[in-house]
XYZ file of C-alpha atoms in Angstrom:
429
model
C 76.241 91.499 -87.726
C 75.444 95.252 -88.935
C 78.827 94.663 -91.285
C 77.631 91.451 -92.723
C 74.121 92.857 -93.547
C 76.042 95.591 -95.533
C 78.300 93.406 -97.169
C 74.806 90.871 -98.200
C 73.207 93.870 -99.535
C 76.302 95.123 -101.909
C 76.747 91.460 -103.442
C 72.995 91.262 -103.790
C 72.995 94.792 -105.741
C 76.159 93.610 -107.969
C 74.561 90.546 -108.777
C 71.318 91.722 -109.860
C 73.201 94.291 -112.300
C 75.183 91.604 -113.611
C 72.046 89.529 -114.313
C 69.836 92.236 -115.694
C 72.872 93.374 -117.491
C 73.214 90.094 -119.363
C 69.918 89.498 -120.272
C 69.501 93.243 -121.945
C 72.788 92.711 -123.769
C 71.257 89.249 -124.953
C 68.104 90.538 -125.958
C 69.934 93.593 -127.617
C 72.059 91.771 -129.836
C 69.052 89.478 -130.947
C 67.082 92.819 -131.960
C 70.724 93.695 -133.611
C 70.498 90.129 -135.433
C 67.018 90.899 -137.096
C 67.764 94.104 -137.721
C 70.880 93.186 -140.109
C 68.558 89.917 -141.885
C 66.034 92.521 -142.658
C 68.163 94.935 -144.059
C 70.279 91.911 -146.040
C 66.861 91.052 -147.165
C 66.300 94.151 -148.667
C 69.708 94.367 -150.658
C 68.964 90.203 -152.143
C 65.438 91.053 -153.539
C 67.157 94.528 -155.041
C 69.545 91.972 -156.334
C 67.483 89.861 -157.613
C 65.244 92.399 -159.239
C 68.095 93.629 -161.210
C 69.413 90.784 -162.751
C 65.652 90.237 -163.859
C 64.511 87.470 -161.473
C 60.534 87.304 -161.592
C 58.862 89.275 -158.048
C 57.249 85.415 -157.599
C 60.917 84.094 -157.487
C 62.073 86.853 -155.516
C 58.841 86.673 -153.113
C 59.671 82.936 -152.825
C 63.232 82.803 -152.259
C 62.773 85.485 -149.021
C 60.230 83.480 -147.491
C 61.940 80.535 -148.259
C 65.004 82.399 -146.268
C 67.490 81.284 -149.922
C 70.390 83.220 -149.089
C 72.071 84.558 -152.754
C 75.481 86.233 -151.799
C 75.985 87.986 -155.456
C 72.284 89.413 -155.115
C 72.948 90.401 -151.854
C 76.186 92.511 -152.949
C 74.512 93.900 -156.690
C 71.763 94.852 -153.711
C 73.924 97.264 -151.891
C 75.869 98.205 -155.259
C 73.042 99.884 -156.291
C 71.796 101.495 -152.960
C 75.067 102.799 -152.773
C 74.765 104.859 -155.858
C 71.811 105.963 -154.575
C 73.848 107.575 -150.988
C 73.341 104.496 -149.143
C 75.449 101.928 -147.596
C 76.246 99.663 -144.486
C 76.979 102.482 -142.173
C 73.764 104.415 -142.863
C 70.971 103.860 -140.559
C 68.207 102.725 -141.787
C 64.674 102.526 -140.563
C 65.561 98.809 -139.017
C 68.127 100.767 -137.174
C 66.516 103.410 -135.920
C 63.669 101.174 -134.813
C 66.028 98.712 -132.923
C 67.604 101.702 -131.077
C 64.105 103.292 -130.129
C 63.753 99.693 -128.736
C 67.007 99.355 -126.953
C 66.023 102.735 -124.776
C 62.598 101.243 -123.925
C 64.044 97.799 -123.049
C 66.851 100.107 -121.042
C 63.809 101.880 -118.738
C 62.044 98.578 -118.679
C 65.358 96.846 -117.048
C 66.152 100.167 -114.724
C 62.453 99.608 -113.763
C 63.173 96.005 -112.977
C 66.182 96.566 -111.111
C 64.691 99.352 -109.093
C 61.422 96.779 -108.103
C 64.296 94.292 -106.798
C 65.697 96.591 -104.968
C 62.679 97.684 -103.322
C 61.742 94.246 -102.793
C 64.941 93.392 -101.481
C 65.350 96.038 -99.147
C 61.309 94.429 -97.797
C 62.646 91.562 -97.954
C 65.594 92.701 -94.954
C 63.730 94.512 -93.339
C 61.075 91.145 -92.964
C 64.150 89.169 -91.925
C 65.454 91.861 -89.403
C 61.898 92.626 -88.155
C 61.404 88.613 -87.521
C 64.882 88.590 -86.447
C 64.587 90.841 -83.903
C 61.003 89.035 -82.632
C 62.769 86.117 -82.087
C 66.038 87.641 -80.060
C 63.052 89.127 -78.099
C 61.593 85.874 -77.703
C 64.751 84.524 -76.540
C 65.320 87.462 -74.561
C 62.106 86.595 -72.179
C 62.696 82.930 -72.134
C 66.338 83.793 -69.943
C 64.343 86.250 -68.553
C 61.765 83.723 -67.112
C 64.904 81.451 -66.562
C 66.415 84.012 -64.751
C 63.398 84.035 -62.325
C 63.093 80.660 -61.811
C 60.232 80.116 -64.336
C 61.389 76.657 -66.431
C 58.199 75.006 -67.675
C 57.503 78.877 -70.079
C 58.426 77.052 -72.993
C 56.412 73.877 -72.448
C 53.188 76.598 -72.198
C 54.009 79.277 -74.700
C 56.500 77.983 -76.937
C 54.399 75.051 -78.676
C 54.872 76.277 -82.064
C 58.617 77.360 -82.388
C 59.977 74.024 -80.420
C 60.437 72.367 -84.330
C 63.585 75.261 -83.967
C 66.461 73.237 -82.603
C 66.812 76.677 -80.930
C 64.031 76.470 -78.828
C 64.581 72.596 -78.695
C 68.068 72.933 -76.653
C 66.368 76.112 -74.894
C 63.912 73.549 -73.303
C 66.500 71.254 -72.500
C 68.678 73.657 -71.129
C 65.723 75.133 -68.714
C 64.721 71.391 -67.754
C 68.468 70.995 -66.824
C 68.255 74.261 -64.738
C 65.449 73.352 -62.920
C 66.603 69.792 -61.557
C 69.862 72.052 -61.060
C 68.028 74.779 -59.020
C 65.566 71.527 -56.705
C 69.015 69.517 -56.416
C 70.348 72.496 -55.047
C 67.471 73.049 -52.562
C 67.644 69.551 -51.571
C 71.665 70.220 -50.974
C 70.295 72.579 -49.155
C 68.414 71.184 -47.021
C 70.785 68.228 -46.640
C 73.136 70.983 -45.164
C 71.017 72.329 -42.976
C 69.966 68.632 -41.316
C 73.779 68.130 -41.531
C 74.787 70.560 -39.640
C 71.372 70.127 -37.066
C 72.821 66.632 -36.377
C 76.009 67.457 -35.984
C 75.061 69.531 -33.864
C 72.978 67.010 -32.054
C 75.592 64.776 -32.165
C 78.352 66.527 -30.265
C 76.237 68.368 -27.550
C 76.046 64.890 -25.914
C 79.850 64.040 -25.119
C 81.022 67.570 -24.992
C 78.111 68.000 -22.144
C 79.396 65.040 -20.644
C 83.002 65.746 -21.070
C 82.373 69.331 -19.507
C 80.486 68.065 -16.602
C 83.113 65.840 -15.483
C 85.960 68.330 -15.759
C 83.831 70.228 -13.544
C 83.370 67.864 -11.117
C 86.863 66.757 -11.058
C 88.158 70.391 -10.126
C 86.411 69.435 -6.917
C 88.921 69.398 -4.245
C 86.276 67.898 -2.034
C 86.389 64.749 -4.065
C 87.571 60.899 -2.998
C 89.424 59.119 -5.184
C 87.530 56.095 -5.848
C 85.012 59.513 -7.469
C 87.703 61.038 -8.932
C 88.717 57.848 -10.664
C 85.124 56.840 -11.773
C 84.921 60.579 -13.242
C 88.293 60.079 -15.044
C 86.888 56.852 -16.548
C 83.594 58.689 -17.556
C 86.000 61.213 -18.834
C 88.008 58.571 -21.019
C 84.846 57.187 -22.355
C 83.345 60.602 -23.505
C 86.670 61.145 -25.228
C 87.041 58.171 -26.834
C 83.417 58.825 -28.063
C 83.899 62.031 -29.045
C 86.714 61.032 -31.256
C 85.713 58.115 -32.791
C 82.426 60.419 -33.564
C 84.676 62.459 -35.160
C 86.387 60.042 -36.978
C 83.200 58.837 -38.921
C 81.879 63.005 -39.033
C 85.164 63.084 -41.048
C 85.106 60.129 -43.448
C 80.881 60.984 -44.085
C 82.388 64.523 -44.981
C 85.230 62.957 -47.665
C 83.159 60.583 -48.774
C 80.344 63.046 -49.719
C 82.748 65.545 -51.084
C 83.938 63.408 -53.236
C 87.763 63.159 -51.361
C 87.523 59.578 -50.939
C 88.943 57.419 -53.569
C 87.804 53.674 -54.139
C 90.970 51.716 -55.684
C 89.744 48.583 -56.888
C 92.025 45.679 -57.010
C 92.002 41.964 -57.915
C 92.881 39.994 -54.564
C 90.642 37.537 -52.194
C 87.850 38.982 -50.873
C 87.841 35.700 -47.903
C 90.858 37.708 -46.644
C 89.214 40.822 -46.894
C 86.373 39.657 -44.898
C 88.868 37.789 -42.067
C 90.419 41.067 -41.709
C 87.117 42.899 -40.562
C 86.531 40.213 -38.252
C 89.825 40.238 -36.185
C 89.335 44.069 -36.273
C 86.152 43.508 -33.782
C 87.732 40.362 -32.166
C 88.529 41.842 -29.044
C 84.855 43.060 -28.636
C 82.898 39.852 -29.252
C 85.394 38.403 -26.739
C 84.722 40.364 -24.330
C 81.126 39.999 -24.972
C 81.969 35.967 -25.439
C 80.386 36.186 -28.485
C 81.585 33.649 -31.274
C 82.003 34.749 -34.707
C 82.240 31.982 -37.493
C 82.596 32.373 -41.543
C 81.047 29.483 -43.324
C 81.576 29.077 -47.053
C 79.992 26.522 -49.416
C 83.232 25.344 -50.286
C 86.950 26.022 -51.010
C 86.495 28.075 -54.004
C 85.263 31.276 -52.111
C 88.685 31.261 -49.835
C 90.919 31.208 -53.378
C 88.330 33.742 -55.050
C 89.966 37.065 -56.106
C 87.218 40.017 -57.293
C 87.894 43.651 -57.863
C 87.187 45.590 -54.556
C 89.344 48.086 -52.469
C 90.255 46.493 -49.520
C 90.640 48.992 -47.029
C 86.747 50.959 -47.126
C 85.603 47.030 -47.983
C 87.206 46.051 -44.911
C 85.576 49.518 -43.205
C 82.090 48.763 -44.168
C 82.193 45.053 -43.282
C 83.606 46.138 -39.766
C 80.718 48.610 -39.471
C 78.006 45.739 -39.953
C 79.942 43.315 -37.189
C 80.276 45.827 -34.742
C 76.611 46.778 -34.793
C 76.211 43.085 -34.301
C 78.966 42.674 -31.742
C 77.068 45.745 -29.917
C 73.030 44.313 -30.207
C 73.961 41.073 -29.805
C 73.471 39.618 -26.395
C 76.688 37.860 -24.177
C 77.491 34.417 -25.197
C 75.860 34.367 -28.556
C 76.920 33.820 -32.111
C 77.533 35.627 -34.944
C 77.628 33.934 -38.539
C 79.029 35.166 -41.655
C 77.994 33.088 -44.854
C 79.578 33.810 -48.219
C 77.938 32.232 -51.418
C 78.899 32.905 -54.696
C 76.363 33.764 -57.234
C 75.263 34.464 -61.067
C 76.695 38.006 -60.870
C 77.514 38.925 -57.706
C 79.297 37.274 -54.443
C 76.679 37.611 -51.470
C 78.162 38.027 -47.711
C 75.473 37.224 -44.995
C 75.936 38.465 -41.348
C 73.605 37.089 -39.095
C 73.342 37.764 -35.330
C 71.306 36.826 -32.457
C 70.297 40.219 -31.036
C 67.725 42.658 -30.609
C 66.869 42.789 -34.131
C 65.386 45.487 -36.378
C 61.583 46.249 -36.617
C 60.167 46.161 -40.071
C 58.588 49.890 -39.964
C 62.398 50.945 -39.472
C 64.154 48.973 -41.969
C 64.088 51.598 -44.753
C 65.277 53.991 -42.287
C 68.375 52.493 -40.868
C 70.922 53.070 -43.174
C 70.124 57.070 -43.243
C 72.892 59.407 -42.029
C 72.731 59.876 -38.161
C 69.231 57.699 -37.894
C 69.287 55.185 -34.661
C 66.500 52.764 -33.769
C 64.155 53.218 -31.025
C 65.158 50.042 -29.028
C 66.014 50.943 -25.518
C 69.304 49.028 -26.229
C 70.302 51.344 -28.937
C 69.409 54.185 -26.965
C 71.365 53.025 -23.980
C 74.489 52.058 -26.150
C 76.870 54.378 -27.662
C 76.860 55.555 -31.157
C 76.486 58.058 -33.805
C 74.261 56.488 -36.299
C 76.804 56.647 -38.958
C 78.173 53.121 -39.453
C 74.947 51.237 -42.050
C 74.737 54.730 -43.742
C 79.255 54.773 -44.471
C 78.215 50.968 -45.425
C 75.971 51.658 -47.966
C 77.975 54.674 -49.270
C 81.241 52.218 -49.713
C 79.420 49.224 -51.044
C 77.690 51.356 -53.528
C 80.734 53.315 -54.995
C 82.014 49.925 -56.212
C 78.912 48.504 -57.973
C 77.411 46.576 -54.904
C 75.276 47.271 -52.066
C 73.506 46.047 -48.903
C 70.570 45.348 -47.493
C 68.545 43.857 -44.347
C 67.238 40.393 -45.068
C 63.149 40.150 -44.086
C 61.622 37.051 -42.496
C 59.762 34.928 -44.705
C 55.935 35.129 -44.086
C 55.281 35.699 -40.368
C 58.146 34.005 -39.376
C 59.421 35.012 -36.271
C 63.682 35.559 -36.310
C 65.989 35.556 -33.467
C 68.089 38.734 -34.121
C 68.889 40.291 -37.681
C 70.510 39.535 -40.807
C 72.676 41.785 -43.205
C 73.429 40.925 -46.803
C 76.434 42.523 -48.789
C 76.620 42.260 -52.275
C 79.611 42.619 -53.980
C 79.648 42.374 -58.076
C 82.140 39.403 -59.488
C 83.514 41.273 -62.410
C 84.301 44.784 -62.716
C 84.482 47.161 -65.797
C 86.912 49.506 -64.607
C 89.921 48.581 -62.152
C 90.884 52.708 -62.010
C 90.305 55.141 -58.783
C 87.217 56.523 -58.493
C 85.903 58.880 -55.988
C 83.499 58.746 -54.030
C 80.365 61.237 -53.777
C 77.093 62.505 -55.071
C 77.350 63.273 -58.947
């Protein structure tokens, strides 16, 4: 920077020589100009004078500026005789050289005052410079301590700077930075209070009946009921795990949704014989009822497998609330924009005041039922996640008016037409 200022200042000094240099020679050879008419003037009326021209014809033909070449040269012919001639100074001469040393000081003088004014002039810019590098300076500083909103309060004036402009934007994008990182944050910390939570259950369990079963003392029809309360606990534990796992990819982004063009009917019978086996041991009847034959040909752009996962999760909450011997419906009707899968059961249902709270991480209603059955809360919440990573999502279906419903109803939503058929991962931005 200290280099370019130097460099500035010797062109600006060069320049201004050059200039003042020009117009001095210009004016210079002007005065040289006049000087030589005047003199030429001098030698024509001699001339003239000689060869007996009248002083009113001479008078006339100099302020009529007639030139007369042969008076002119009788003019200096004669002056000459007299110890004169063109390299003689005269009294134009003389004058015209007392001139060009004033007009020399005068120019010096002027050169000098633009240097002095030039040399303001930096020191202004450097002064102002430095003000607003100071400026600057405190707005990181403030940004540094967490204070974003200094240039909305103190910077009014200098925000017309596109300076200042992407200063503000880049402290507004620090800020939602800085609170998205709290919220992480805090995320983390209920994370990791759940998880907590969620394991101290079966590993209690698991560790009580390993106790017990190191009793020697024990029957076997005890020792077998403990190895089946053992089994359970496990088989808890791990499918807790299991979702733990995928919540933890699919957050971190390690999760990728691979969209592809194939029947989505499919899709959907796939989920179903995946929790088969526990409606029929329940007896409970699940049916799929379409409007017609198009939505068993109808191919959309979904990825199969975490489709498949989050329809699964849906049916076995069902399969799980529902009571023995009941039914659970799945309706599929195709829409403007999107294709719309309903799951209806007849169970315990969901109470209103808890409906925006069901599909949060880890959250489980406060229906005896669901606190008697086992789970980890995770299922709606990996639901929503899946669905939402490809352009859809789901929600519970409310009564109309003050009807009263048998059991609850779930409603997927799945777009018909995708933009982008590429992997994408899945996670918080």
């Amino acid at each position: 920077m200290k280099r370019k200022r130097n460099r500035f200042c010797l062109v600006y000094m060069l320049v201004l020589f050059v200039v003042l240099g020009m117009l001095y020679y210009v004016q210079i050879r002007n005065e040289q100009k006049h000087e030589a008419e005047n003199v030429n003037m001098v030698y024509q009326m001699l001339g003239e004078l000689q060869k007996g021209v009248s002083y009113e014809q001479v008078a006339a033909d100099v302020l009529k500026g007639n030139e007369n070449q042969d008076a002119l040269e009788e003019g200096l012919r004669i002056l000459a005789e007299y110890g004169y001639d063109k390299d003689y100074h005269s009294v134009f001469s003389k004058r015209t050289n007392a001139y060009a040393k004033k007009l020399a000081v005068v120019y010096l003088m002027i050169y000098l005052l633009f240097l002095v004014w030039g040399y303001i002039f930096l020191r202004l810019i450097k002064k102002n410079r430095e003000a607003e590098y100071q400026k600057l300076g405190n707005i990181l500083e403030r940004f540094h301590n967490g204070e974003y909103d200094f240039l909305a309060e103190n910077m009014k004036e200098e925000l017309e700077s596109s300076v200042y402009m992407r200063l503000e934007s880049l402290g507004k994008k620090l800020e939602l930075n800085e609170q998205r990182m709290a919220v992480e944050k805090e995320e983390t910390k209920a994370l990791v209070t759940d998880l907590s939570h969620q394991l101290k259950t079966p590993v209690a369990s698991i560790k009580m009946c390993f106790q017990l079963l190191e009793d020697e003392n024990l029957q076997p029809e005890e020792r077998k009921e403990f190895l089946n309360r053992l089994g359970e606990q496990i088989l808890h534990l791990e499918g807790l795990l299991e979702a733990l796992v995928n919540i933890s990819r699919m957050e971190t982004g390690m999760i990728e949704i691979r969209k592809e063009m194939t029947g989505i009917f499919n899709t959907v019978v796939q989920a179903v014989n995946q929790v088969y086996m526990k409606a029929e041991d329940k007896g409970i009847e699940i049916v799929i009822d379409t409007d017609n034959g198009e939505i068993e040909n109808l191919s959309l752009a979904h990825d199969v497998k975490w489709t498949k996962e989050a329809v699964v999760n849906v049916l076995e909450n069902a399969v799980k609330y529902s009571p023995a011997d009941s039914t659970i419906q799945i309706i599929m009707k195709k829409q403007i924009h999107f294709l719309r899968i309903e799951i209806k059961d007849e169970g315990i249902g969901i109470k209103k005041e808890e409906i925006n709270r069901i599909f949060q991480r880890f959250y489980r209603g406060k229906h005896e039922v669901i606190r008697q059955a086992e789970g980890s809360g995770v299922g709606l919440y990996l639901a929503r996640k899946i669905l939402e990573e490809q352009g859809g999502n789901i929600t519970v279906v409310l009564p109309v008016g003050n009807k009263q419903v048998k059991g609850s109803t779930f409603a997927i939503m799945l777009p018909l037409k995708s933009d982008s058929l590429s992997p994408s991962k899945a996670g918080y931005c």
